[in-house]
Short mmCIF file of C-alpha atoms in Angstrom, two decimals:
data_model
loop_
_atom_site.label_atom_id
_atom_site.label_comp_id
_atom_site.label_asym_id
_atom_site.label_seq_id
_atom_site.Cartn_x
_atom_site.Cartn_y
_atom_site.Cartn_z
CA MET A 808 51.23 121.97 67.38
CA THR A 809 48.28 120.15 68.88
CA ILE A 810 49.08 119.10 72.37
CA PRO A 811 48.85 115.29 72.76
CA SER A 812 45.57 114.10 74.19
CA GLY A 813 46.95 114.34 77.69
CA ALA A 814 44.97 117.09 79.39
CA ALA A 815 42.81 114.39 80.91
CA MET A 816 45.85 112.25 81.64
CA GLN A 817 47.34 115.03 83.77
CA GLN A 818 44.28 114.74 86.06
CA LEU A 819 44.94 111.04 86.76
CA SER A 820 46.06 109.92 90.21
CA ALA A 821 49.78 109.39 90.84
CA GLN A 822 49.14 105.65 90.95
CA SER A 823 47.51 105.44 87.54
CA LYS A 824 50.14 107.70 85.98
CA PHE A 825 52.83 105.46 87.39
CA TRP A 826 51.27 102.29 85.97
CA TRP A 827 50.77 103.89 82.55
CA VAL A 828 54.46 104.80 82.46
CA MET A 829 55.44 101.33 83.61
CA ALA A 830 53.33 99.83 80.83
CA GLY A 831 55.32 101.97 78.41
CA VAL A 832 58.63 100.85 79.97
CA LEU A 833 57.51 97.23 79.73
CA ALA A 834 56.69 97.68 76.05
CA LEU A 835 60.11 99.25 75.44
CA LEU A 836 61.90 96.43 77.23
CA LEU A 837 59.94 93.77 75.33
CA LEU A 838 60.83 95.52 72.08
CA ALA A 839 64.51 95.75 73.13
CA SER A 840 64.62 92.06 74.08
CA ALA A 841 63.02 91.07 70.76
CA VAL A 842 65.53 93.15 68.79
CA GLY A 843 68.33 91.73 70.93
CA ALA A 844 67.22 88.15 70.24
CA TRP A 845 66.96 88.88 66.51
CA LEU A 846 70.46 90.43 66.42
CA HIS A 847 71.78 87.45 68.35
CA GLN A 848 70.37 85.02 65.78
CA ARG A 849 71.84 87.11 63.00
CA SER A 850 75.25 87.34 64.64
CA LEU A 851 75.34 83.54 65.01
CA ALA A 852 75.02 83.25 61.25
CA ARG A 853 77.64 85.91 60.50
CA SER A 854 80.79 86.47 62.42
CA GLY A 855 82.05 89.93 63.27
CA LYS A 856 79.84 92.05 65.51
CA ARG A 857 79.43 89.23 68.02
CA GLU A 858 80.88 91.07 71.00
CA VAL A 859 78.77 94.17 70.48
CA VAL A 860 75.60 92.06 70.30
CA ASP A 861 76.50 90.04 73.41
CA ASN A 862 77.18 93.25 75.31
CA LEU A 863 73.90 94.72 74.06
CA ASN A 864 71.96 91.70 75.30
CA ALA A 865 73.74 91.83 78.66
CA ARG A 866 72.75 95.49 78.91
CA ILE A 867 69.11 94.68 78.09
CA ARG A 868 69.02 91.94 80.73
CA SER A 869 70.36 94.40 83.29
CA TRP A 870 67.72 96.94 82.25
CA TRP A 871 65.00 94.43 83.14
CA VAL A 872 66.50 94.05 86.60
CA MET A 873 66.89 97.81 87.10
CA ALA A 874 63.33 98.50 85.93
CA ALA A 875 62.00 95.79 88.26
CA LEU A 876 63.93 97.28 91.20
CA LEU A 877 62.64 100.77 90.49
CA CYS A 878 59.09 99.45 90.14
CA THR A 879 59.41 97.69 93.50
CA CYS A 880 60.56 100.94 95.12
CA PHE A 881 57.49 102.78 93.89
CA VAL A 882 55.15 100.07 95.06
CA LEU A 883 56.75 99.99 98.52
CA GLY A 884 56.82 103.79 98.82
CA ARG A 885 59.17 106.48 100.07
CA GLY A 886 61.06 104.49 102.72
CA ALA A 887 62.05 101.79 100.25
CA THR A 888 63.00 104.38 97.64
CA LEU A 889 65.30 106.18 100.08
CA ILE A 890 66.95 102.91 101.15
CA PHE A 891 67.38 101.91 97.50
CA PHE A 892 69.16 105.17 96.67
CA ALA A 893 71.21 105.09 99.88
CA LEU A 894 72.51 101.69 98.76
CA ALA A 895 73.15 103.03 95.25
CA SER A 896 75.21 105.85 96.82
CA LEU A 897 77.08 103.35 98.96
CA PHE A 898 77.99 101.18 95.98
CA ALA A 899 78.94 104.21 93.88
CA LEU A 900 81.14 105.65 96.65
CA ARG A 901 82.71 102.22 97.10
CA GLU A 902 83.63 102.13 93.43
CA PHE A 903 85.01 105.66 93.58
CA VAL A 904 87.17 105.07 96.66
CA THR A 905 88.38 101.69 95.39
CA LEU A 906 89.94 103.42 92.38
CA THR A 907 91.30 106.31 94.46
CA PRO A 908 94.60 105.69 96.24
CA THR A 909 94.00 106.39 99.92
CA ARG A 910 96.34 106.12 102.88
CA ARG A 911 96.20 105.03 106.49
CA GLY A 912 95.23 108.56 107.59
CA ASP A 913 92.12 108.47 105.39
CA HIS A 914 90.58 105.55 107.23
CA LEU A 915 88.57 107.57 109.74
CA PRO A 916 87.27 110.15 107.20
CA LEU A 917 86.28 107.28 104.92
CA CYS A 918 84.43 105.52 107.73
CA LEU A 919 82.56 108.79 108.35
CA CYS A 920 81.63 109.03 104.66
CA PHE A 921 80.32 105.48 104.48
CA TYR A 922 78.74 105.02 107.88
CA VAL A 923 77.62 108.54 108.83
CA ALA A 924 77.27 110.75 105.74
CA ILE A 925 75.17 108.34 103.66
CA PRO A 926 72.53 107.52 106.32
CA LEU A 927 72.45 111.16 107.43
CA GLN A 928 71.88 112.58 103.95
CA TYR A 929 68.97 110.23 103.19
CA TRP A 930 67.52 110.64 106.66
CA LEU A 931 67.36 114.41 106.09
CA ILE A 932 65.22 113.74 103.01
CA ASP A 933 63.02 111.42 105.02
CA ILE A 934 62.34 114.03 107.73
CA ASP A 935 61.72 116.63 105.01
CA TRP A 936 64.39 119.10 106.20
CA TYR A 937 65.28 120.81 102.94
CA GLY A 938 67.60 123.47 104.40
CA MET A 939 69.86 120.96 106.12
CA PHE A 940 69.70 118.52 103.21
CA ALA A 941 71.06 121.20 100.89
CA ILE A 942 74.00 122.33 103.03
CA CYS A 943 74.91 119.40 105.26
CA LEU A 944 77.59 117.77 103.09
CA PRO A 945 78.81 120.80 101.10
CA VAL A 946 79.29 122.91 104.25
CA TYR A 947 79.61 120.74 107.36
CA GLY A 948 81.00 117.72 105.53
CA PHE A 949 83.47 119.95 103.71
CA LEU A 950 84.86 121.25 106.99
CA VAL A 951 84.62 118.17 109.21
CA LEU A 952 86.39 115.72 106.89
CA PRO A 953 89.73 117.57 106.58
CA ALA A 954 89.61 118.38 110.29
CA VAL A 955 89.29 114.70 111.17
CA SER A 956 91.92 113.83 108.59
CA ALA A 957 94.36 116.34 110.10
CA LEU A 958 93.88 114.82 113.55
CA THR A 959 95.34 111.55 112.29
CA GLY A 960 98.61 113.39 111.61
CA ASP A 961 99.27 112.02 108.12
CA VAL A 962 100.35 115.06 106.06
CA GLU A 963 101.63 113.35 102.93
CA ASN A 964 99.63 114.57 99.90
CA PHE A 965 97.10 115.95 102.36
CA LEU A 966 95.41 118.30 99.91
CA GLU A 967 95.13 115.72 97.11
CA ARG A 968 93.74 113.07 99.43
CA THR A 969 91.23 115.39 101.06
CA THR A 970 90.11 116.71 97.67
CA LYS A 971 89.53 113.27 96.25
CA ILE A 972 87.49 112.03 99.20
CA GLN A 973 85.52 115.28 99.19
CA TRP A 974 84.81 114.98 95.49
CA GLY A 975 83.75 111.36 95.73
CA LEU A 976 81.42 112.11 98.61
CA ILE A 977 79.70 115.06 96.92
CA LEU A 978 79.36 113.21 93.64
CA THR A 979 78.14 109.83 94.85
CA VAL A 980 76.17 110.83 97.94
CA TYR A 981 75.13 114.47 97.68
CA CYS A 982 74.44 114.61 93.94
CA ILE A 983 72.80 111.19 93.63
CA SER A 984 70.60 111.91 96.67
CA TYR A 985 68.99 114.69 94.63
CA ALA A 986 67.05 112.06 92.65
CA PRO A 987 64.89 110.90 95.59
CA ALA A 988 65.07 114.45 96.99
CA MET A 989 62.22 115.27 94.61
CA LEU A 990 60.22 114.16 97.66
CA LEU A 991 61.18 117.51 99.19
CA LEU A 992 59.38 119.44 96.46
CA HIS A 993 55.85 120.31 97.51
CA ILE A 994 54.50 121.88 94.34
CA PRO A 995 51.04 123.47 94.66
CA GLY A 996 48.51 121.41 92.70
CA TYR A 997 50.95 118.49 92.46
CA GLU A 998 50.84 117.31 96.07
CA GLY A 999 51.72 113.70 96.76
CA GLN A 1000 53.07 113.13 93.24
CA SER A 1001 56.68 114.28 93.60
CA LEU A 1002 58.06 110.74 93.27
CA LEU A 1003 56.78 110.91 89.70
CA LEU A 1004 59.26 113.73 89.10
CA MET A 1005 62.03 111.35 90.11
CA LEU A 1006 60.65 108.77 87.72
CA TYR A 1007 60.55 111.43 84.99
CA LEU A 1008 64.17 112.43 85.67
CA LEU A 1009 65.44 108.85 85.67
CA LEU A 1010 63.50 107.93 82.54
CA VAL A 1011 64.74 110.89 80.54
CA VAL A 1012 68.35 110.48 81.68
CA GLN A 1013 68.46 106.75 81.02
CA ILE A 1014 66.54 106.86 77.75
CA SER A 1015 68.91 109.59 76.63
CA ASP A 1016 71.91 107.40 77.53
CA VAL A 1017 70.41 104.43 75.69
CA LEU A 1018 69.44 106.41 72.59
CA GLN A 1019 72.83 108.14 72.42
CA TYR A 1020 74.38 104.67 72.50
CA VAL A 1021 71.99 103.35 69.83
CA PHE A 1022 72.35 106.38 67.51
CA GLY A 1023 76.10 106.30 68.06
CA LYS A 1024 76.36 102.62 67.11
CA LEU A 1025 74.08 103.04 64.06
CA PHE A 1026 75.18 106.38 62.62
CA GLY A 1027 78.18 107.47 64.69
CA LYS A 1028 81.06 108.86 62.64
CA ARG A 1029 82.52 111.97 64.25
CA LYS A 1030 83.99 111.29 67.67
CA LEU A 1031 83.13 113.98 70.15
CA ALA A 1032 85.92 113.55 72.67
CA PRO A 1033 88.03 110.58 71.56
CA LEU A 1034 90.47 110.85 74.44
CA VAL A 1035 87.86 111.07 77.17
CA SER A 1036 85.09 108.79 75.97
CA PRO A 1037 85.71 107.01 72.65
CA SER A 1038 82.10 105.81 72.33
CA LYS A 1039 80.56 109.31 72.34
CA THR A 1040 79.83 110.71 68.88
CA VAL A 1041 78.24 113.88 67.54
CA GLU A 1042 75.57 111.83 65.75
CA GLY A 1043 74.82 109.93 68.95
CA LEU A 1044 74.48 113.09 70.99
CA VAL A 1045 72.29 114.94 68.50
CA GLY A 1046 70.08 111.99 67.48
CA GLY A 1047 69.82 110.45 70.92
CA GLY A 1048 69.49 113.78 72.70
CA LEU A 1049 66.73 115.06 70.44
CA SER A 1050 64.71 111.84 70.57
CA ALA A 1051 65.08 111.65 74.35
CA THR A 1052 63.89 115.25 74.59
CA ALA A 1053 60.90 114.38 72.41
CA ILE A 1054 60.05 111.37 74.58
CA GLY A 1055 60.46 113.49 77.70
CA ALA A 1056 58.16 116.16 76.26
CA CYS A 1057 55.51 113.49 75.60
CA LEU A 1058 55.69 112.51 79.28
CA TRP A 1059 54.50 116.00 80.29
CA TRP A 1060 51.28 114.61 81.76
CA ILE A 1061 53.12 112.94 84.66
CA THR A 1062 54.76 116.29 85.59
CA PRO A 1063 53.49 119.68 86.70
CA PHE A 1064 54.90 121.15 83.45
CA SER A 1065 53.16 122.02 80.19
CA PHE A 1066 54.14 120.16 77.01
CA TRP A 1067 56.72 122.76 76.01
CA GLY A 1068 57.85 123.20 79.60
CA SER A 1069 58.48 119.50 79.72
CA ALA A 1070 60.42 119.66 76.45
CA GLY A 1071 62.64 122.34 77.94
CA MET A 1072 63.17 120.38 81.16
CA SER A 1073 64.02 117.24 79.19
CA ALA A 1074 66.54 119.12 77.06
CA LEU A 1075 68.12 120.40 80.29
CA ILE A 1076 68.24 116.88 81.75
CA VAL A 1077 69.72 115.45 78.55
CA LEU A 1078 72.42 118.10 78.36
CA SER A 1079 73.46 117.96 81.99
CA GLY A 1080 73.39 114.16 81.87
CA PHE A 1081 75.64 114.24 78.84
CA PHE A 1082 78.17 116.45 80.58
CA GLY A 1083 77.99 114.22 83.64
CA GLY A 1084 78.93 111.19 81.56
CA LEU A 1085 81.73 113.12 79.91
CA ALA A 1086 83.21 114.60 83.08
CA LEU A 1087 83.07 111.32 84.94
CA SER A 1088 84.72 109.53 82.03
CA ALA A 1089 87.57 112.00 82.36
CA VAL A 1090 87.80 111.35 86.10
CA LYS A 1091 87.74 107.61 85.48
CA ARG A 1092 90.54 107.84 82.93
CA SER A 1093 92.66 110.00 85.19
CA LEU A 1094 92.30 107.22 87.78
CA GLY A 1095 93.44 104.74 85.11
CA ALA A 1096 90.28 102.65 84.67
CA LYS A 1097 87.86 101.85 81.84
CA ASP A 1098 84.84 100.98 83.98
CA TRP A 1099 84.02 101.97 87.54
CA GLY A 1100 83.28 98.38 88.50
CA ASN A 1101 81.56 95.23 87.32
CA MET A 1102 78.40 95.23 89.36
CA ILE A 1103 75.89 95.63 86.53
CA GLU A 1104 76.36 93.11 83.74
CA GLY A 1105 77.18 94.77 80.40
CA HIS A 1106 77.20 98.30 81.81
CA GLY A 1107 80.19 98.21 84.17
CA GLY A 1108 79.73 99.54 87.67
CA MET A 1109 77.05 101.43 89.54
CA LEU A 1110 78.73 104.74 88.69
CA ASP A 1111 78.80 103.90 84.99
CA ARG A 1112 75.01 103.81 85.17
CA LEU A 1113 74.56 106.78 87.51
CA ASP A 1114 77.18 109.17 86.12
CA SER A 1115 74.64 111.17 84.12
CA VAL A 1116 72.09 111.07 86.96
CA SER A 1117 74.60 112.59 89.36
CA PHE A 1118 74.86 115.71 87.19
CA ALA A 1119 71.27 115.90 85.95
CA ALA A 1120 69.52 115.38 89.30
CA PRO A 1121 70.78 118.46 91.23
CA ILE A 1122 70.31 120.77 88.25
CA PHE A 1123 66.80 119.50 87.51
CA PHE A 1124 65.89 119.74 91.19
CA HIS A 1125 67.01 123.33 91.58
CA VAL A 1126 65.47 124.52 88.33
CA VAL A 1127 62.12 123.01 89.36
CA HIS A 1128 62.57 124.44 92.86
CA PHE A 1129 63.25 127.89 91.41
CA ALA A 1130 60.34 127.72 88.97
CA PHE A 1131 57.65 126.39 91.29
CA MET A 1132 58.50 127.20 94.90
CA MET B 941 77.37 74.91 106.41
CA ILE B 942 74.87 77.72 107.00
CA THR B 943 77.54 79.63 108.91
CA SER B 944 79.88 79.34 105.92
CA ARG B 945 77.22 80.50 103.49
CA LEU B 946 76.32 83.51 105.63
CA LEU B 947 79.96 84.35 106.11
CA VAL B 948 80.71 84.28 102.39
CA GLY B 949 77.63 86.39 101.69
CA LEU B 950 78.68 88.97 104.26
CA VAL B 951 82.27 89.16 103.05
CA ARG B 952 81.10 89.48 99.43
CA ALA B 953 78.66 92.25 100.32
CA LEU B 954 81.24 94.15 102.33
CA VAL B 955 84.46 93.88 100.34
CA GLY B 956 83.48 92.22 97.06
CA ALA B 957 86.23 89.58 97.07
CA HIS B 958 86.04 89.01 93.33
CA ALA B 959 88.39 86.33 92.04
CA ARG B 960 90.58 86.93 89.01
CA TRP B 961 92.43 83.85 87.86
CA ILE B 962 95.44 85.29 86.05
CA GLY B 963 98.23 82.73 86.19
CA SER B 964 96.27 79.63 87.14
CA LEU B 965 92.77 78.16 87.05
CA PRO B 966 90.55 76.83 89.83
CA SER B 967 91.46 73.21 90.39
CA ALA B 968 90.66 70.45 92.88
CA ARG B 969 94.33 69.42 93.15
CA GLN B 970 96.00 69.99 96.49
CA ARG B 971 97.43 73.49 96.78
CA ILE B 972 98.92 75.96 99.18
CA TYR B 973 97.66 79.47 98.36
CA PHE B 974 100.11 82.04 99.71
CA ALA B 975 99.28 85.73 99.77
CA ASN B 976 100.28 89.16 101.02
CA HIS B 977 98.91 89.95 104.46
CA SER B 978 97.56 93.37 105.36
CA SER B 979 94.34 92.96 107.31
CA HIS B 980 92.28 90.63 109.46
CA LEU B 981 89.93 90.22 106.50
CA ASP B 982 92.58 88.63 104.28
CA ALA B 983 91.92 84.98 105.10
CA LEU B 984 88.17 85.46 104.82
CA ALA B 985 88.40 87.35 101.54
CA LEU B 986 90.71 84.84 99.85
CA TRP B 987 88.66 81.91 101.08
CA SER B 988 85.39 83.55 99.94
CA ALA B 989 86.82 84.19 96.48
CA LEU B 990 87.34 80.46 95.86
CA PRO B 991 84.62 78.50 94.05
CA PRO B 992 82.25 76.82 96.59
CA GLN B 993 83.43 73.26 95.94
CA LEU B 994 87.07 74.26 96.61
CA ARG B 995 86.15 76.11 99.81
CA ASP B 996 85.14 72.84 101.48
CA THR B 997 88.64 71.45 101.17
CA THR B 998 90.66 74.65 101.60
CA ARG B 999 91.57 75.82 105.11
CA PRO B 1000 93.11 79.18 106.03
CA VAL B 1001 96.01 79.15 108.44
CA ALA B 1002 95.07 81.51 111.27
CA ALA B 1003 97.04 82.96 114.18
CA ARG B 1004 95.87 81.37 117.43
CA ASP B 1005 96.48 84.64 119.32
CA TYR B 1006 93.85 86.42 117.16
CA TRP B 1007 91.37 83.84 115.92
CA GLY B 1008 91.66 81.20 118.64
CA GLN B 1009 90.68 83.16 121.77
CA GLY B 1010 87.00 82.20 121.90
CA GLY B 1011 84.01 84.41 121.12
CA VAL B 1012 82.74 85.41 117.70
CA ARG B 1013 86.14 85.16 116.01
CA SER B 1014 86.65 81.57 117.10
CA PHE B 1015 83.13 80.69 116.05
CA ILE B 1016 83.82 82.12 112.60
CA ALA B 1017 87.21 80.42 112.41
CA ASP B 1018 85.96 77.00 113.58
CA HIS B 1019 82.52 76.80 111.97
CA GLY B 1020 82.95 79.25 109.11
CA PHE B 1021 86.24 78.49 107.41
CA ARG B 1022 87.69 75.63 109.52
CA ALA B 1023 90.90 77.44 110.45
CA VAL B 1024 94.18 75.64 111.00
CA TYR B 1025 95.67 77.39 114.02
CA ILE B 1026 99.30 78.36 114.13
CA GLU B 1027 101.07 79.39 117.33
CA ARG B 1028 102.98 82.64 116.76
CA ASP B 1029 104.00 83.09 120.38
CA ARG B 1030 107.29 81.21 120.91
CA GLU B 1031 106.60 80.68 124.60
CA HIS B 1032 103.46 78.66 123.94
CA ARG B 1033 105.00 76.47 121.28
CA GLU B 1034 105.40 72.76 121.81
CA GLY B 1035 107.26 70.87 119.12
CA ASP B 1036 107.12 71.90 115.48
CA PRO B 1037 104.86 74.95 114.95
CA LEU B 1038 104.13 73.70 111.44
CA GLN B 1039 102.71 70.40 112.75
CA PRO B 1040 99.01 71.43 112.52
CA LEU B 1041 99.61 72.55 108.91
CA MET B 1042 101.25 69.26 108.02
CA ASP B 1043 98.37 67.36 109.64
CA ALA B 1044 95.91 69.22 107.43
CA LEU B 1045 98.01 68.58 104.32
CA ASP B 1046 98.27 64.88 105.24
CA GLU B 1047 94.48 64.75 105.33
CA GLY B 1048 94.44 66.03 101.76
CA ASP B 1049 93.24 69.59 102.45
CA SER B 1050 94.57 72.67 100.68
CA LEU B 1051 95.86 75.58 102.76
CA ILE B 1052 95.78 79.38 102.68
CA LEU B 1053 98.98 80.78 104.13
CA PHE B 1054 100.34 84.26 104.77
CA PRO B 1055 104.11 83.78 104.75
CA GLU B 1056 104.89 87.29 106.03
CA GLY B 1057 103.67 86.08 109.42
CA THR B 1058 102.28 89.51 110.29
CA ARG B 1059 100.21 92.23 108.68
CA SER B 1060 102.03 94.89 106.70
CA GLN B 1061 100.66 98.38 106.06
CA GLU B 1062 102.11 98.59 102.60
CA ALA B 1063 100.80 97.52 99.22
CA LEU B 1064 103.80 95.18 98.75
CA PRO B 1065 104.54 92.26 101.07
CA LEU B 1066 107.37 92.07 103.64
CA PRO B 1067 110.07 89.38 103.28
CA PHE B 1068 108.61 85.88 103.71
CA LYS B 1069 109.23 83.64 106.72
CA SER B 1070 110.58 80.17 106.19
CA GLY B 1071 107.41 78.11 106.86
CA LEU B 1072 106.47 78.09 103.19
CA PHE B 1073 109.91 76.74 102.26
CA HIS B 1074 109.69 73.87 104.75
CA LEU B 1075 106.24 72.90 103.51
CA ALA B 1076 107.38 73.10 99.87
CA ARG B 1077 110.30 70.78 100.63
CA ARG B 1078 108.20 68.34 102.60
CA TYR B 1079 105.27 68.22 100.15
CA PRO B 1080 106.78 68.47 96.65
CA GLU B 1081 103.54 67.27 95.02
CA VAL B 1082 101.49 70.16 96.43
CA GLU B 1083 101.23 73.13 94.06
CA LEU B 1084 102.05 76.55 95.54
CA VAL B 1085 99.84 79.31 94.13
CA ALA B 1086 100.71 82.99 94.58
CA VAL B 1087 97.78 85.28 95.43
CA TYR B 1088 97.54 89.05 95.73
CA LEU B 1089 94.81 90.83 97.71
CA ASP B 1090 94.59 94.35 96.39
CA THR B 1091 92.70 96.82 98.58
CA LEU B 1092 92.46 95.24 102.00
CA HIS B 1093 95.40 97.18 103.43
CA ARG B 1094 93.20 100.24 102.82
CA SER B 1095 89.91 98.63 103.95
CA MET B 1096 91.08 97.62 107.36
CA PRO B 1097 94.61 98.79 108.10
CA LYS B 1098 96.42 97.64 111.19
CA GLY B 1099 94.87 99.12 114.31
CA SER B 1100 91.43 99.84 112.85
CA VAL B 1101 88.23 98.22 114.02
CA LEU B 1102 85.75 99.12 111.30
CA PRO B 1103 86.38 98.04 107.70
CA VAL B 1104 85.83 100.59 104.93
CA PRO B 1105 83.81 98.70 102.32
CA LEU B 1106 86.18 98.88 99.35
CA ILE B 1107 86.00 96.38 96.51
CA CYS B 1108 88.78 93.82 96.92
CA THR B 1109 89.99 91.83 93.95
CA VAL B 1110 91.70 88.53 94.71
CA ARG B 1111 94.27 87.83 92.00
CA PHE B 1112 95.46 84.27 91.60
CA GLY B 1113 98.89 84.00 90.00
CA ARG B 1114 100.97 81.17 88.66
CA GLY B 1115 101.72 77.98 90.53
CA LEU B 1116 105.27 77.19 91.58
CA HIS B 1117 107.31 74.36 93.05
CA LEU B 1118 110.62 74.14 94.86
CA GLN B 1119 113.36 73.59 92.26
CA PRO B 1120 115.81 70.71 92.86
CA GLY B 1121 118.67 71.98 95.01
CA GLU B 1122 117.11 75.42 95.46
CA GLY B 1123 118.08 77.15 98.69
CA LYS B 1124 115.75 78.71 101.22
CA GLU B 1125 116.62 82.35 100.48
CA SER B 1126 116.27 82.14 96.73
CA PHE B 1127 113.04 80.12 96.96
CA LEU B 1128 111.41 82.59 99.37
CA GLU B 1129 112.51 85.53 97.23
CA ARG B 1130 111.08 83.83 94.14
CA ALA B 1131 107.78 83.14 95.94
CA ARG B 1132 107.56 86.75 97.11
CA ALA B 1133 108.28 87.97 93.57
CA ALA B 1134 105.38 85.83 92.32
CA VAL B 1135 103.05 87.74 94.67
CA VAL B 1136 104.62 91.12 93.85
CA GLU B 1137 104.17 90.67 90.10
CA LEU B 1138 100.39 90.45 90.65
CA ALA B 1139 100.31 93.79 92.48
#
């Protein structure tokens, strides 16, 4: 295996690496839009797959918007990135709580989740306090929320209610905050470039989602978990997962990893992202919904787009932390 | 105008207020939208969910004791959604309490009405008060449209100051009219059932 001509690329500045990746993303989006337009023309001529094509084109349009937003974050820097993810957490938590039956006694704990926990968690990243970032919600949040809830005196289904709020908070705030928390990683020889690790994570997760969808639609036969997520197939997972891993490996020059290290990390991200999508589908179904919301055209809600990130981000973070710090 | 725009933007950002037209479609004909009442955000959310051109001619009925006491609330009620004030306090009433509503209907405006008369903490509405019946009898040409607001009793339950930003869906149900010879009780029960079936 000859390593791609990237040894020089790895020496580039964070800025140039970022723009090279964005050029690649732009090319991918242009390609996707062209294919989408072609399929649209074809579906006009023949009836049948019309809905799938319309949904595909809606998804592609939303991808343009999401890529533009992410690009803007990078240009504006760490503050903007943290605010962007804080809002993503807010919208995701909002979708989660909307589908969860809560009672009068949950009002105060919920206000704390929305108005205190979210700003606090992202502020801890901003002031670079790793220790507190890692334990604040899982330890202090875990204890404070039921205490506050108990004060309101509403004991009906207390355990179920507390559990659900707890779970939603950890998933949508704590886990998602791990994506911009790459800022907390100060890897020797990779100083000032840690936002690129976040870009790497998001790219691999999302490309894996997209390719699993594409492979599933093209070759999918054997359903993986028909009751939980009818659109997931073995062919989709294997084809999409392997190609996403390959693409991730080829992005090694934006990371502190070697080519094969990057392949391993990408495989880890793909797998944990897959399980995130699966587990959250199960949660969604047990709450009786098909989509988390309708915020992102064609995709569903914010959580439909971030479900795999919420599982992949903490695992990726801690593996990198363990390997390099 | 700017106040209204800002207000709608804020309400949308905070509680979503997405409209789902299930039993009827948006229409410029004169209507009374009647809905379950569980929070102070109800009138704002329902009004924000309407298409912009209908908002200009649709006025929420608001309790004078809450919205009409000056300050920010009155500013929102007067300049934001052009509230029609209703006097809930019997001691302050002069003449027919429904008179301001009838004035607005005579001018051709549509109304948003909460026939429970007070906020309930439950997902399902309390029994309706008779105002809706009197208006239905007096204005047979006005269409009555049932509406259900789904998460606001959780967003801002009675006694809370801060709203939890949940996504509220505003479901518009079928239109109804007073049947010939229909009594007050059966009409109000039928109207309430039209809201309940959207829940």
